[in-house]
Amino acid sequence: MKQILNSSTILAFLLILMSGCGDNPQKKGPQETAEAFLTALQDDEYDLAKTFCTKGSRKNLSMFETFSGMGANPFGGAFSITREVLDGDYAKVYYTADDDEKEKFVRLRKDGNTWEVMASKADMSKSSDDDNGKSNKSFNFGSSDKNSLSDQEKLENKWQELRSGKSAQEIGEAFLDAIMFSDNDEAKKYASHSSQTALSMQSLGSKSSLSDYKTIRMEEKGKYAKLIYKEKGEDEEKVLKLGKDGNGNWQVLMSKDDNN
């Protein structure tokens, strides 16, 4: 009887632990993580906010904490999450604040099963001008205002427009054409953010292993697709994976271990 009681107690304890894990916003998704992070900042709970960040971002957040002590306020009012854009293991969660109608966003990345906020020093030290032309420190991870986008973000917006409305086969073949000519910069236009990183890790000076190819067939299922192709003179079929981004446009999905 004692053994049964002990087993029941252990089971109850495990259920409590499991329930606690289920409340972890970082395991629920990027939107929940961003909301928990912004809420902590709104309440000046910087130590709590740091728990939702990458290791490097925690140091940057300490800098903003100093600004807060000088009178800067992350929002000056409530905030509302407006949308979420997923790109593989990366995401942007957009929000607006009561004191500023401009849409801003929080960058996140997935590490294992948890989402983490990414914040650079530039994000923490952006300033804005008030109606009197005076500059004041304000919390601004990233503005969706096109005039304030970074060069890389402007580039990615351009690439999204390039991919817009094109079929999975068109995107896949444009990507392979670029790889065939060892033009990684061109290939990045048709790839997801994480795939662009994988391409950057490849040697740009090396000769492409893809001399020529022929598309055999396309396989599509929901938000994902496969372009099946054969290289010239080869019998083996190869696969190029694609997926839809947050805007419904096709993009190539690859990892650093993929060799095309």
Short mmCIF file of C-alpha atoms in Angstrom, two decimals:
data_model
loop_
_atom_site.label_atom_id
_atom_site.label_comp_id
_atom_site.label_asym_id
_atom_site.label_seq_id
_atom_site.Cartn_x
_atom_site.Cartn_y
_atom_site.Cartn_z
CA MET A 1 0.00 0.00 0.00
CA LYS A 2 2.90 2.28 0.89
CA GLN A 3 4.54 1.53 -2.48
CA ILE A 4 1.31 2.36 -4.36
CA LEU A 5 1.00 5.62 -2.44
CA ASN A 6 4.56 6.57 -3.28
CA SER A 7 4.00 5.81 -6.96
CA SER A 8 0.85 7.93 -6.98
CA THR A 9 2.69 10.79 -5.30
CA ILE A 10 5.49 10.60 -7.87
CA LEU A 11 2.96 10.54 -10.72
CA ALA A 12 1.17 13.61 -9.33
CA PHE A 13 4.50 15.40 -8.99
CA LEU A 14 5.39 14.60 -12.61
CA LEU A 15 2.03 15.88 -13.80
CA ILE A 16 2.63 19.16 -11.96
CA LEU A 17 6.04 19.43 -13.61
CA MET A 18 4.55 18.76 -17.05
CA SER A 19 1.88 21.35 -16.44
CA GLY A 20 4.56 23.88 -15.51
CA CYS A 21 6.47 23.19 -18.75
CA GLY A 22 3.26 23.76 -20.69
CA ASP A 23 3.13 27.32 -19.32
CA ASN A 24 6.56 28.16 -20.73
CA PRO A 25 5.88 30.75 -23.49
CA GLN A 26 9.21 29.98 -25.18
CA LYS A 27 7.99 26.46 -25.93
CA LYS A 28 4.60 27.64 -27.20
CA GLY A 29 5.82 29.81 -30.05
CA PRO A 30 7.44 33.09 -31.13
CA GLN A 31 4.31 35.20 -30.53
CA GLU A 32 3.93 33.99 -26.94
CA THR A 33 7.67 34.52 -26.32
CA ALA A 34 7.63 38.04 -27.74
CA GLU A 35 4.53 38.93 -25.73
CA ALA A 36 6.08 37.67 -22.49
CA PHE A 37 9.29 39.57 -23.25
CA LEU A 38 7.51 42.85 -24.04
CA THR A 39 5.29 42.50 -20.97
CA ALA A 40 8.36 42.08 -18.76
CA LEU A 41 9.91 45.21 -20.27
CA GLN A 42 6.70 47.14 -19.84
CA ASP A 43 6.78 46.26 -16.13
CA ASP A 44 10.51 47.17 -15.88
CA GLU A 45 11.24 43.51 -15.06
CA TYR A 46 14.56 43.40 -16.92
CA ASP A 47 15.90 40.28 -15.20
CA LEU A 48 12.76 38.42 -16.30
CA ALA A 49 12.97 39.87 -19.81
CA LYS A 50 16.54 38.61 -20.14
CA THR A 51 15.37 35.01 -19.60
CA PHE A 52 13.54 35.21 -22.94
CA CYS A 53 16.64 36.39 -24.85
CA THR A 54 19.69 34.86 -26.48
CA LYS A 55 22.88 35.06 -24.45
CA GLY A 56 24.25 37.93 -26.54
CA SER A 57 20.96 39.83 -26.34
CA ARG A 58 20.97 39.72 -22.55
CA LYS A 59 24.11 41.88 -22.51
CA ASN A 60 22.54 44.34 -24.93
CA LEU A 61 19.40 44.49 -22.80
CA SER A 62 21.51 45.58 -19.83
CA MET A 63 22.47 48.65 -21.83
CA PHE A 64 18.83 49.55 -22.36
CA GLU A 65 18.18 48.99 -18.66
CA THR A 66 20.64 51.82 -18.04
CA PHE A 67 18.64 54.09 -20.36
CA SER A 68 15.49 53.15 -18.44
CA GLY A 69 17.11 54.42 -15.27
CA MET A 70 17.61 57.74 -17.05
CA GLY A 71 13.90 58.10 -17.74
CA ALA A 72 13.46 56.19 -21.00
CA ASN A 73 10.33 54.03 -21.16
CA PRO A 74 9.91 51.02 -23.49
CA PHE A 75 6.34 51.93 -24.41
CA GLY A 76 4.74 54.56 -22.24
CA GLY A 77 1.53 52.58 -22.61
CA ALA A 78 0.06 49.22 -23.55
CA PHE A 79 1.06 47.27 -26.66
CA SER A 80 -0.79 44.97 -29.04
CA ILE A 81 0.60 42.06 -31.08
CA THR A 82 -0.51 42.51 -34.69
CA ARG A 83 1.00 39.61 -36.63
CA GLU A 84 3.66 36.92 -36.78
CA VAL A 85 5.91 36.06 -39.72
CA LEU A 86 7.72 32.70 -39.63
CA ASP A 87 10.81 31.86 -41.68
CA GLY A 88 12.09 28.43 -40.71
CA ASP A 89 13.87 28.75 -37.35
CA TYR A 90 13.48 32.54 -37.42
CA ALA A 91 10.48 34.77 -36.82
CA LYS A 92 9.33 38.37 -36.55
CA VAL A 93 6.48 39.28 -34.22
CA TYR A 94 4.96 42.66 -35.07
CA TYR A 95 3.33 44.95 -32.51
CA THR A 96 2.08 48.49 -31.97
CA ALA A 97 2.19 50.61 -28.82
CA ASP A 98 -0.47 53.01 -27.60
CA ASP A 99 1.95 55.93 -27.74
CA ASP A 100 3.17 55.14 -31.28
CA GLU A 101 0.97 53.86 -34.11
CA LYS A 102 3.98 52.72 -36.18
CA GLU A 103 4.24 48.95 -36.38
CA LYS A 104 7.44 47.54 -34.89
CA PHE A 105 8.74 44.00 -34.57
CA VAL A 106 10.72 41.69 -32.33
CA ARG A 107 13.17 39.27 -33.95
CA LEU A 108 13.33 35.71 -32.64
CA ARG A 109 15.10 32.47 -33.41
CA LYS A 110 14.40 28.89 -32.44
CA ASP A 111 17.00 27.05 -30.39
CA GLY A 112 15.98 23.42 -30.00
CA ASN A 113 12.38 23.49 -28.72
CA THR A 114 12.42 27.06 -27.42
CA TRP A 115 12.15 30.51 -29.02
CA GLU A 116 14.56 33.31 -28.04
CA VAL A 117 14.45 37.06 -28.62
CA MET A 118 17.34 38.54 -30.61
CA ALA A 119 18.24 42.18 -29.91
CA SER A 120 21.30 44.04 -31.15
CA LYS A 121 22.95 47.11 -29.60
CA ALA A 122 21.51 49.16 -32.46
CA ASP A 123 18.00 48.00 -31.53
CA MET A 124 18.52 49.18 -27.98
CA SER A 125 19.94 52.61 -28.80
CA LYS A 126 17.65 53.86 -31.59
CA SER A 127 16.33 57.37 -31.00
CA SER A 128 13.29 59.21 -32.28
CA ASP A 129 12.35 62.89 -32.56
CA ASP A 130 9.34 64.24 -30.74
CA ASP A 131 7.02 66.99 -32.03
CA ASN A 132 9.46 69.66 -30.81
CA GLY A 133 12.35 68.14 -32.75
CA LYS A 134 14.08 66.92 -29.60
CA SER A 135 15.75 63.53 -29.77
CA ASN A 136 14.85 61.05 -27.07
CA LYS A 137 15.72 57.43 -26.42
CA SER A 138 12.87 55.06 -27.12
CA PHE A 139 12.46 51.30 -27.20
CA ASN A 140 12.37 50.26 -30.85
CA PHE A 141 13.46 46.77 -31.86
CA GLY A 142 12.57 47.41 -35.46
CA SER A 143 10.16 49.63 -37.30
CA SER A 144 8.19 48.33 -40.25
CA ASP A 145 8.31 51.85 -41.65
CA LYS A 146 10.17 51.36 -44.96
CA ASN A 147 12.22 54.54 -44.37
CA SER A 148 13.76 53.06 -41.22
CA LEU A 149 14.51 49.55 -42.47
CA SER A 150 18.11 48.35 -42.50
CA ASP A 151 19.82 47.70 -45.85
CA GLN A 152 19.50 43.95 -45.31
CA GLU A 153 15.77 44.25 -44.56
CA LYS A 154 15.23 46.39 -47.64
CA LEU A 155 17.06 43.72 -49.63
CA GLU A 156 14.91 40.94 -48.17
CA ASN A 157 11.74 42.93 -48.97
CA LYS A 158 12.96 43.22 -52.56
CA TRP A 159 13.55 39.50 -52.72
CA GLN A 160 10.08 38.80 -51.33
CA GLU A 161 8.61 40.91 -54.12
CA LEU A 162 10.72 38.94 -56.60
CA ARG A 163 9.32 35.64 -55.30
CA SER A 164 5.76 36.91 -55.07
CA GLY A 165 3.26 35.09 -57.29
CA LYS A 166 5.80 32.57 -58.62
CA SER A 167 5.20 28.83 -58.47
CA ALA A 168 7.35 26.45 -56.45
CA GLN A 169 8.86 25.10 -59.67
CA GLU A 170 9.79 28.59 -60.89
CA ILE A 171 11.48 29.42 -57.58
CA GLY A 172 13.29 26.07 -57.42
CA GLU A 173 14.59 26.29 -60.98
CA ALA A 174 15.73 29.91 -60.55
CA PHE A 175 17.64 28.81 -57.45
CA LEU A 176 19.28 25.86 -59.23
CA ASP A 177 20.19 28.06 -62.21
CA ALA A 178 22.04 30.41 -59.86
CA ILE A 179 23.82 27.50 -58.14
CA MET A 180 24.78 26.10 -61.53
CA PHE A 181 26.66 29.35 -62.27
CA SER A 182 28.16 29.47 -58.75
CA ASP A 183 26.22 32.67 -58.05
CA ASN A 184 25.33 32.31 -54.38
CA ASP A 185 24.23 35.93 -54.12
CA GLU A 186 21.62 35.34 -56.82
CA ALA A 187 20.57 32.05 -55.20
CA LYS A 188 19.91 33.82 -51.87
CA LYS A 189 17.07 35.78 -53.49
CA TYR A 190 15.05 32.57 -53.72
CA ALA A 191 15.96 31.11 -50.32
CA SER A 192 14.67 31.41 -46.76
CA HIS A 193 16.61 33.43 -44.18
CA SER A 194 18.20 30.34 -42.61
CA SER A 195 19.03 28.99 -46.09
CA GLN A 196 20.78 32.27 -46.93
CA THR A 197 22.99 31.68 -43.89
CA ALA A 198 23.76 28.17 -45.13
CA LEU A 199 24.70 29.59 -48.54
CA SER A 200 26.97 32.17 -46.93
CA MET A 201 28.83 29.37 -45.17
CA GLN A 202 29.62 27.69 -48.46
CA SER A 203 32.77 28.69 -50.30
CA LEU A 204 31.84 31.29 -52.90
CA GLY A 205 35.06 30.67 -54.78
CA SER A 206 34.57 26.95 -55.27
CA LYS A 207 33.34 25.58 -58.55
CA SER A 208 29.73 24.49 -58.49
CA SER A 209 29.15 20.73 -58.47
CA LEU A 210 25.98 21.28 -60.52
CA SER A 211 26.86 21.44 -64.23
CA ASP A 212 23.35 21.12 -65.65
CA TYR A 213 20.07 19.59 -64.58
CA LYS A 214 16.62 18.51 -65.72
CA THR A 215 13.41 18.86 -63.68
CA ILE A 216 11.70 15.46 -63.41
CA ARG A 217 8.59 16.34 -61.39
CA MET A 218 7.12 18.50 -58.64
CA GLU A 219 5.49 17.25 -55.46
CA GLU A 220 3.40 19.72 -53.46
CA LYS A 221 1.65 19.21 -50.14
CA GLY A 222 0.17 22.22 -48.39
CA LYS A 223 2.88 24.71 -47.50
CA TYR A 224 5.71 22.46 -48.65
CA ALA A 225 7.01 21.21 -51.99
CA LYS A 226 9.79 19.13 -53.52
CA LEU A 227 11.45 19.70 -56.87
CA ILE A 228 12.80 16.37 -58.10
CA TYR A 229 15.63 16.76 -60.60
CA LYS A 230 18.54 14.91 -62.22
CA GLU A 231 21.95 16.28 -62.95
CA LYS A 232 23.26 15.95 -66.50
CA GLY A 233 24.72 12.49 -67.07
CA GLU A 234 23.43 11.17 -63.73
CA ASP A 235 20.68 8.62 -63.08
CA GLU A 236 20.17 9.47 -59.41
CA GLU A 237 17.22 11.72 -58.59
CA LYS A 238 17.90 14.63 -56.26
CA VAL A 239 15.49 16.68 -54.17
CA LEU A 240 15.25 20.43 -53.57
CA LYS A 241 12.90 21.31 -50.70
CA LEU A 242 10.72 24.41 -50.71
CA GLY A 243 8.24 25.98 -48.32
CA LYS A 244 5.95 29.00 -48.13
CA ASP A 245 6.98 32.03 -46.09
CA GLY A 246 4.64 34.06 -43.89
CA ASN A 247 3.33 35.90 -46.95
CA GLY A 248 2.51 32.69 -48.82
CA ASN A 249 5.45 32.95 -51.25
CA TRP A 250 7.59 29.94 -52.11
CA GLN A 251 11.22 29.84 -50.97
CA VAL A 252 14.00 27.25 -50.98
CA LEU A 253 14.69 25.43 -47.71
CA MET A 254 18.17 24.08 -47.15
CA SER A 255 20.73 23.52 -44.41
CA LYS A 256 24.50 23.91 -44.25
CA ASP A 257 24.79 20.14 -44.88
CA ASP A 258 22.91 20.30 -48.19
CA ASN A 259 25.05 20.05 -51.29
CA ASN A 260 23.47 21.16 -54.54
#
